[in-house]
PDB file of C-alpha atoms in Angstrom:
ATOM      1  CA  UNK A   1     -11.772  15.245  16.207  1.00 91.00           C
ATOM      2  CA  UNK A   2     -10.433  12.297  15.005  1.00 91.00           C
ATOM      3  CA  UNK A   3     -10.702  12.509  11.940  1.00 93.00           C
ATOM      4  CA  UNK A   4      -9.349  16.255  11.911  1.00 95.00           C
ATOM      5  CA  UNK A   5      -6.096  14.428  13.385  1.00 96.00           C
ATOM      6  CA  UNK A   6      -5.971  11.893  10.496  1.00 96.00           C
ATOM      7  CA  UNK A   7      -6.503  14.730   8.054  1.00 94.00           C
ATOM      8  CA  UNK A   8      -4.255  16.999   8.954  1.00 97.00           C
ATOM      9  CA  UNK A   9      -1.759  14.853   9.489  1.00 96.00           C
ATOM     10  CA  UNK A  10      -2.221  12.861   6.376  1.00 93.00           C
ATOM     11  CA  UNK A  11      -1.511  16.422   4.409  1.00 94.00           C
ATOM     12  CA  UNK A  12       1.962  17.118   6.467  1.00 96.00           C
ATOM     13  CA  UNK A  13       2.959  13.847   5.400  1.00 95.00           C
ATOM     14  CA  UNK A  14       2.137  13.401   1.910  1.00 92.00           C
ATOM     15  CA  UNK A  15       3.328  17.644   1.364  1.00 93.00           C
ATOM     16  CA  UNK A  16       6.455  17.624   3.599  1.00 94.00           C
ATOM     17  CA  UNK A  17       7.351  13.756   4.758  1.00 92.00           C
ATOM     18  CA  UNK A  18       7.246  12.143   7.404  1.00 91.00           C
ATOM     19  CA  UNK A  19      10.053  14.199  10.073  1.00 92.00           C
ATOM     20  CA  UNK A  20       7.048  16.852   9.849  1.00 96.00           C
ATOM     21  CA  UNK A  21       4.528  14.692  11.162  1.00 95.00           C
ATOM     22  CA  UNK A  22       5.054  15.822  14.971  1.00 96.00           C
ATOM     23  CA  UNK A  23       2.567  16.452  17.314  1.00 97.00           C
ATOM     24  CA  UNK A  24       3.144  19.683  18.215  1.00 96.00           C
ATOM     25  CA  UNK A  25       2.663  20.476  14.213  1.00 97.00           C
ATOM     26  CA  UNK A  26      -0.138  17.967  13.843  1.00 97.00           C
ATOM     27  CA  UNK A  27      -2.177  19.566  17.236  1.00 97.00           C
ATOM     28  CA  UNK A  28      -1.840  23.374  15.816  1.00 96.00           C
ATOM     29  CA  UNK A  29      -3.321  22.062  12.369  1.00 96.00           C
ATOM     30  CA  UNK A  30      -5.452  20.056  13.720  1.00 96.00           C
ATOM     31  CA  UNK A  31      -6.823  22.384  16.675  1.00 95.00           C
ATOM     32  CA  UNK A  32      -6.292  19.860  18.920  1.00 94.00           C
ATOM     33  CA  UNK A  33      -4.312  19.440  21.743  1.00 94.00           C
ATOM     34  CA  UNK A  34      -0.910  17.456  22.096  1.00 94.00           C
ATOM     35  CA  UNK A  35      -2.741  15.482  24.952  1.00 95.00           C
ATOM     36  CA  UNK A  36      -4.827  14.270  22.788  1.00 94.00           C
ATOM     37  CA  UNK A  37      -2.322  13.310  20.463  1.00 95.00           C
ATOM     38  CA  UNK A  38       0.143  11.152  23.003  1.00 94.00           C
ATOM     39  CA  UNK A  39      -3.242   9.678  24.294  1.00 95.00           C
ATOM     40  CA  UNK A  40      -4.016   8.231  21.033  1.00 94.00           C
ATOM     41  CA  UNK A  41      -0.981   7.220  19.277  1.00 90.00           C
ATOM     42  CA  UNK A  42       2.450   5.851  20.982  1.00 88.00           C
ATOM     43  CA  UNK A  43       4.295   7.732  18.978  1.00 87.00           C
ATOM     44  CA  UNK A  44       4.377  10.090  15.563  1.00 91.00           C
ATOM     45  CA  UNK A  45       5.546   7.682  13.932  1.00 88.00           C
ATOM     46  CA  UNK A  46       2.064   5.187  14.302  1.00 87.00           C
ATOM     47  CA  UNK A  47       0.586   8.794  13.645  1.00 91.00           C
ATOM     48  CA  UNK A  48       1.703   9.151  10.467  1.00 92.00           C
ATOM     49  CA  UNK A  49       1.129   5.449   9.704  1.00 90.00           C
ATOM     50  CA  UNK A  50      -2.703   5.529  10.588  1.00 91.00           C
ATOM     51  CA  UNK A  51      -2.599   9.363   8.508  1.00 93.00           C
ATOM     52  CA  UNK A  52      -0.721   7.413   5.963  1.00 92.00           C
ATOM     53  CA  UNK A  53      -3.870   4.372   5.856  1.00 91.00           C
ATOM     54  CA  UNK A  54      -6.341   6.686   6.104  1.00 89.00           C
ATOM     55  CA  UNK A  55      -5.164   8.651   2.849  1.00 88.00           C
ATOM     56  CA  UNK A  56      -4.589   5.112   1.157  1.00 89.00           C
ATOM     57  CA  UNK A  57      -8.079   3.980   1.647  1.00 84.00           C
ATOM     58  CA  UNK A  58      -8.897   4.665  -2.143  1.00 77.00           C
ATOM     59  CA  UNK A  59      -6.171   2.850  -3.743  1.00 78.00           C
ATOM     60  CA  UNK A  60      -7.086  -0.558  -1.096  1.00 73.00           C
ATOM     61  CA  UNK A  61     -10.364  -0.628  -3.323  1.00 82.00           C
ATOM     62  CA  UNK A  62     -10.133  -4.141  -5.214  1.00 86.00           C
ATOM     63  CA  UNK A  63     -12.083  -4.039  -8.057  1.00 90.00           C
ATOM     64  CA  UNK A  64     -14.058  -7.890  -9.057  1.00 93.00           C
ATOM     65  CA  UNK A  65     -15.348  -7.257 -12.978  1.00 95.00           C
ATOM     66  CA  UNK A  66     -15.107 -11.025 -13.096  1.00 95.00           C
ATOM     67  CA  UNK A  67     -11.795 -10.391 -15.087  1.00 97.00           C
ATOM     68  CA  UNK A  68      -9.027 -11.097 -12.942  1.00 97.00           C
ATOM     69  CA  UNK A  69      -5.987  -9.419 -15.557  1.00 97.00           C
ATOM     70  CA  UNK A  70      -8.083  -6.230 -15.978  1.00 97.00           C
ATOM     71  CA  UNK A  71      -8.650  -6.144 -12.186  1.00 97.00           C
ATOM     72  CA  UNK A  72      -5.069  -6.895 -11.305  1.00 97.00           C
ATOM     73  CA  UNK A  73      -4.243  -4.051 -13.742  1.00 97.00           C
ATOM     74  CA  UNK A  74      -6.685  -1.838 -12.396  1.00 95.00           C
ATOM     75  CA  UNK A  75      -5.514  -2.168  -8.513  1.00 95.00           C
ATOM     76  CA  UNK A  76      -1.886  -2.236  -8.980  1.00 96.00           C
ATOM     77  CA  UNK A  77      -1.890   0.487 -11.687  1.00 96.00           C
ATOM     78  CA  UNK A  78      -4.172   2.391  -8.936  1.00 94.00           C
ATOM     79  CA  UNK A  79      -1.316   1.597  -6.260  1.00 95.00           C
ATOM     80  CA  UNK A  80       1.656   2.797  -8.948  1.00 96.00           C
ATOM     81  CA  UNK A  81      -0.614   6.019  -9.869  1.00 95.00           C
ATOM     82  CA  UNK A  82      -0.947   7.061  -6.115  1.00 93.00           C
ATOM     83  CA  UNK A  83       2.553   6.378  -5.302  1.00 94.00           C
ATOM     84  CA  UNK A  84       4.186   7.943  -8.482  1.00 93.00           C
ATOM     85  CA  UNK A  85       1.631  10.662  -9.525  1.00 92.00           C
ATOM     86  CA  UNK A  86      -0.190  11.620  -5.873  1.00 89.00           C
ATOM     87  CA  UNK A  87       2.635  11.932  -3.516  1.00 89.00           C
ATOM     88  CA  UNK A  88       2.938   9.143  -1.739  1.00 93.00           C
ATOM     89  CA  UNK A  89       6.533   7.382  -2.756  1.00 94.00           C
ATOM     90  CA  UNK A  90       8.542   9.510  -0.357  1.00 93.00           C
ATOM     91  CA  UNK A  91       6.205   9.041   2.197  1.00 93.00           C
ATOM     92  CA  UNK A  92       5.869   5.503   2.328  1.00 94.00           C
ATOM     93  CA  UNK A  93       9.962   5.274   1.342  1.00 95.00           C
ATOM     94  CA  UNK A  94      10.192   7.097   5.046  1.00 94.00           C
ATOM     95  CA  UNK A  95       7.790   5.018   6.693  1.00 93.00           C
ATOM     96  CA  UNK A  96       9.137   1.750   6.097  1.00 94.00           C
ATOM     97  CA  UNK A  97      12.184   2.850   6.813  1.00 93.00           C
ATOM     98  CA  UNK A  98      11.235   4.483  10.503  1.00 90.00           C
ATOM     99  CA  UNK A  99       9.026   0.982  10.967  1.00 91.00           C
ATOM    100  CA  UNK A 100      13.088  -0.366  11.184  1.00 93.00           C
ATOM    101  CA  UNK A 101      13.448   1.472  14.327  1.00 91.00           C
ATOM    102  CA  UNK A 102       9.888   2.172  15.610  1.00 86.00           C
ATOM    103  CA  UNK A 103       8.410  -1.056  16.753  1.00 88.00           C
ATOM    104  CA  UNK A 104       4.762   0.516  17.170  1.00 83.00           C
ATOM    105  CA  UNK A 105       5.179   2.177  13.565  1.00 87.00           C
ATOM    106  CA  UNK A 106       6.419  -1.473  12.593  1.00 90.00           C
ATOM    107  CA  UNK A 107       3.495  -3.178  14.568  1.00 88.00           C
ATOM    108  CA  UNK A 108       0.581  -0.431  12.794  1.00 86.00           C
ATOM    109  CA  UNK A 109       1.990  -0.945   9.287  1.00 89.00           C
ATOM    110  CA  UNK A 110       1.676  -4.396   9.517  1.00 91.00           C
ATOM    111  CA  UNK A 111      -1.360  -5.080  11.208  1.00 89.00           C
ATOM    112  CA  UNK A 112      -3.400  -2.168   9.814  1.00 85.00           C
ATOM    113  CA  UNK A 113      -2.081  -1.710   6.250  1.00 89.00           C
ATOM    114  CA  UNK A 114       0.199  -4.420   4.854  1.00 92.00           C
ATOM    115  CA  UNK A 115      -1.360  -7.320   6.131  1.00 93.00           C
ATOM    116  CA  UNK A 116      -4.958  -6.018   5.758  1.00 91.00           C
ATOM    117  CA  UNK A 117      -3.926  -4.971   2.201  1.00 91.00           C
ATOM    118  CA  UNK A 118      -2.408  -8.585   1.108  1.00 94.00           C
ATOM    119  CA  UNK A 119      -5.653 -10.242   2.430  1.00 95.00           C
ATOM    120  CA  UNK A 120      -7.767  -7.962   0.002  1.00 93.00           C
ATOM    121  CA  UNK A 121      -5.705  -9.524  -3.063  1.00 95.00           C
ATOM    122  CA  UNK A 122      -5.581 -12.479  -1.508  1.00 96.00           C
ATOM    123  CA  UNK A 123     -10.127 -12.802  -1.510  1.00 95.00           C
ATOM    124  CA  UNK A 124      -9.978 -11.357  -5.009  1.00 96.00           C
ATOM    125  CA  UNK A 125      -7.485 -14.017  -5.958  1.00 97.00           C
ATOM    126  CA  UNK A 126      -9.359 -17.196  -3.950  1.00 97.00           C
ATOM    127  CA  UNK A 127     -12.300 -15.755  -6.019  1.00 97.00           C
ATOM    128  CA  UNK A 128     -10.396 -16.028  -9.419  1.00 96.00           C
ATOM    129  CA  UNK A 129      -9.322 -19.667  -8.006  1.00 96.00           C
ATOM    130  CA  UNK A 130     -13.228 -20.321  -7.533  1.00 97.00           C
ATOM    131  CA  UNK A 131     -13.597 -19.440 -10.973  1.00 96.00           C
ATOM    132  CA  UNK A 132     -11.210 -21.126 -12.816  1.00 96.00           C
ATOM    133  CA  UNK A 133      -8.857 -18.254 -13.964  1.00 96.00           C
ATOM    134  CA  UNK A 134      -6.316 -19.203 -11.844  1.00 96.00           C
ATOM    135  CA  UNK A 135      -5.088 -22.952 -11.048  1.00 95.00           C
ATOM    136  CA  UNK A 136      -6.459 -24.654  -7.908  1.00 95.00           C
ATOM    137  CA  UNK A 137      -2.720 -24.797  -6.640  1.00 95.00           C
ATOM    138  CA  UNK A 138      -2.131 -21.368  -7.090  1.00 95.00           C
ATOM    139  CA  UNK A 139       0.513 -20.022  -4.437  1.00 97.00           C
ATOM    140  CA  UNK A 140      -1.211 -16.410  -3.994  1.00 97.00           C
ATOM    141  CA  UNK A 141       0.862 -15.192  -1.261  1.00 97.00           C
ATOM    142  CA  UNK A 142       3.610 -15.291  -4.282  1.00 96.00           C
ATOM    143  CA  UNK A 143       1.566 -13.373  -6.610  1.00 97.00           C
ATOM    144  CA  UNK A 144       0.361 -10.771  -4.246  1.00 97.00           C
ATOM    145  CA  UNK A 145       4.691 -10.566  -3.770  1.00 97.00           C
ATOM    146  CA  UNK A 146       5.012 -10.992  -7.364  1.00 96.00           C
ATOM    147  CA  UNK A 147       2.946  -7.419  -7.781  1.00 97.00           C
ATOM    148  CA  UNK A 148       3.379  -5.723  -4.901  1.00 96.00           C
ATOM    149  CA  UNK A 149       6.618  -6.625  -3.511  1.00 96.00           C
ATOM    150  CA  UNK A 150       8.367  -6.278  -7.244  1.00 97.00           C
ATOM    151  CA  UNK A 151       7.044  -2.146  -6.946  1.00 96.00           C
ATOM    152  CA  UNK A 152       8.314  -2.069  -3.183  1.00 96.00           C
ATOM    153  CA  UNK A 153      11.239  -3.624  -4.179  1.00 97.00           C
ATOM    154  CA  UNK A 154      11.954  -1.140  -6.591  1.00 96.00           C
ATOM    155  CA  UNK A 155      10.821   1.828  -4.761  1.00 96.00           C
ATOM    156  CA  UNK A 156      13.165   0.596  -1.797  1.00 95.00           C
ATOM    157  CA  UNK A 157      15.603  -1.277  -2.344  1.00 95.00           C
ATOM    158  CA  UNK A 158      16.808  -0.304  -5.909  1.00 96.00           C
ATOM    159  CA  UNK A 159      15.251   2.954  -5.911  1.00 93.00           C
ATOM    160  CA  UNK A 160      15.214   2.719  -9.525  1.00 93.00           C
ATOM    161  CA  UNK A 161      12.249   5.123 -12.163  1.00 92.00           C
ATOM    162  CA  UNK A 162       9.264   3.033 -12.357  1.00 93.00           C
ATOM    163  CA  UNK A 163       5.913   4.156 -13.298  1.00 93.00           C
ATOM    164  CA  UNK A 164       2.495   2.504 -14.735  1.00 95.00           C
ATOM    165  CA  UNK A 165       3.633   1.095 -17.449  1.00 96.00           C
ATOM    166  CA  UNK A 166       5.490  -1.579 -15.785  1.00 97.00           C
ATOM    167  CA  UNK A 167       1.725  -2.683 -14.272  1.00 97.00           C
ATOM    168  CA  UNK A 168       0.443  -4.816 -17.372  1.00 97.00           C
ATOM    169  CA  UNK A 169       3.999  -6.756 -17.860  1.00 96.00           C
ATOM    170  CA  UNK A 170       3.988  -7.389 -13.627  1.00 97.00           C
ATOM    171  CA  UNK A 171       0.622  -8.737 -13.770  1.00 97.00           C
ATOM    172  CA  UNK A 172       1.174 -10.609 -16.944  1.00 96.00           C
ATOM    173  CA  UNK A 173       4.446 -12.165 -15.581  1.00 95.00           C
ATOM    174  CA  UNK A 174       2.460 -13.209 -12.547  1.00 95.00           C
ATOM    175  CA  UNK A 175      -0.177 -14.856 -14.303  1.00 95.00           C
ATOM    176  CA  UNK A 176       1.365 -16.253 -17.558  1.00 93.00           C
ATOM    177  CA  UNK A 177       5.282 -17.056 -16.093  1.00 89.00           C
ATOM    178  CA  UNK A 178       7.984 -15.941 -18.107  1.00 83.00           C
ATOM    179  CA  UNK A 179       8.016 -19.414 -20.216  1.00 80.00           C
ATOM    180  CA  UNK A 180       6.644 -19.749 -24.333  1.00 81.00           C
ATOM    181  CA  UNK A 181       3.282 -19.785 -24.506  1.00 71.00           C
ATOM    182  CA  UNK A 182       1.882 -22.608 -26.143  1.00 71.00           C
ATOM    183  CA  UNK A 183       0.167 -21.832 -29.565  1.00 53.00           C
TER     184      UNK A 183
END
């Protein structure tokens, strides 16, 4: 039943945004009951959050080819493709901004997507580290905000066009700098 909930919910949100993700609406798709619903999540809002990381679960996937540029193109590309291309900019746009005001949708994003998410590029990183693609003093929390938080950032704070083809010059600014290279 669960995973009815997740589902059905999931679709409101990615086809009509977030303000449609109500219970009443989410119980008649769902054929579930509204009980259910307020005995499972505090509020719509962490609703549409777990909908919203349950829909996501694909683009988490971190690829390890043993190349760390092709894999950092591969994820974040991924992550522009299903925010861009598969729905899910307004939808996320809404539910950071309702995790201002809703402290359990602000509690679920963080603890069950964001943070979860950083750690992910945070393993493939150390990995990279182990290898010797990236430096041994390599500040990763600064390039996981280097890739990810330069897209958020765009997506909602500027709210400027962006689409894949920013992904190879984001990941190649994060691992190369912005200085000469030498020859």
């Amino acid at each position: 039943m669960r995973a009815a909930v997740l589902a059905a919910a999931g679709g409101i949100l990615l086809r009509d945004g977030m303000q449609a993700v109500t219970f009443d609406r989410v119980a008649a798709e769902a054929g579930s009951s509204k009980t259910t619903l307020y005995k499972w999540w505090p509020s719509p809002g962490a609703l549409a959050a777990e909908a919203y990381f349950t829909q996501s679960l694909r683009v988490l996937d971190f690829p390890d080819t043993g190349d760390l540029r092709a894999d950092l193109i591969t994820q974040l590309g991924a992550f522009v493709h299903w925010l861009k291309d598969d729905g899910a900019e307004k939808p996320v746009a809404e539910l950071v901004g309702a995790a201002q005001l809703d402290p359990s949708l602000a509690d679920a994003w963080s603890q069950s997507y964001a943070l979860p998410r950083r750690e992910l590029a945070r393993q493939r990183l150390r990995i990279a580290q182990r290898d010797g693609q990236l430096r041994a003093d390599a500040d990763l929390d600064i390039i996981v905000d280097q890739l990810w938080g330069a897209c958020y950032h765009r997506l909602l704070v500027l709210k400027v066009p962006f689409d894949e083809s920013i992904v190879e010059r984001l990941v190649d600014h994060a691992l190369y700098g912005a200085a000469p290279r030498e020859a």
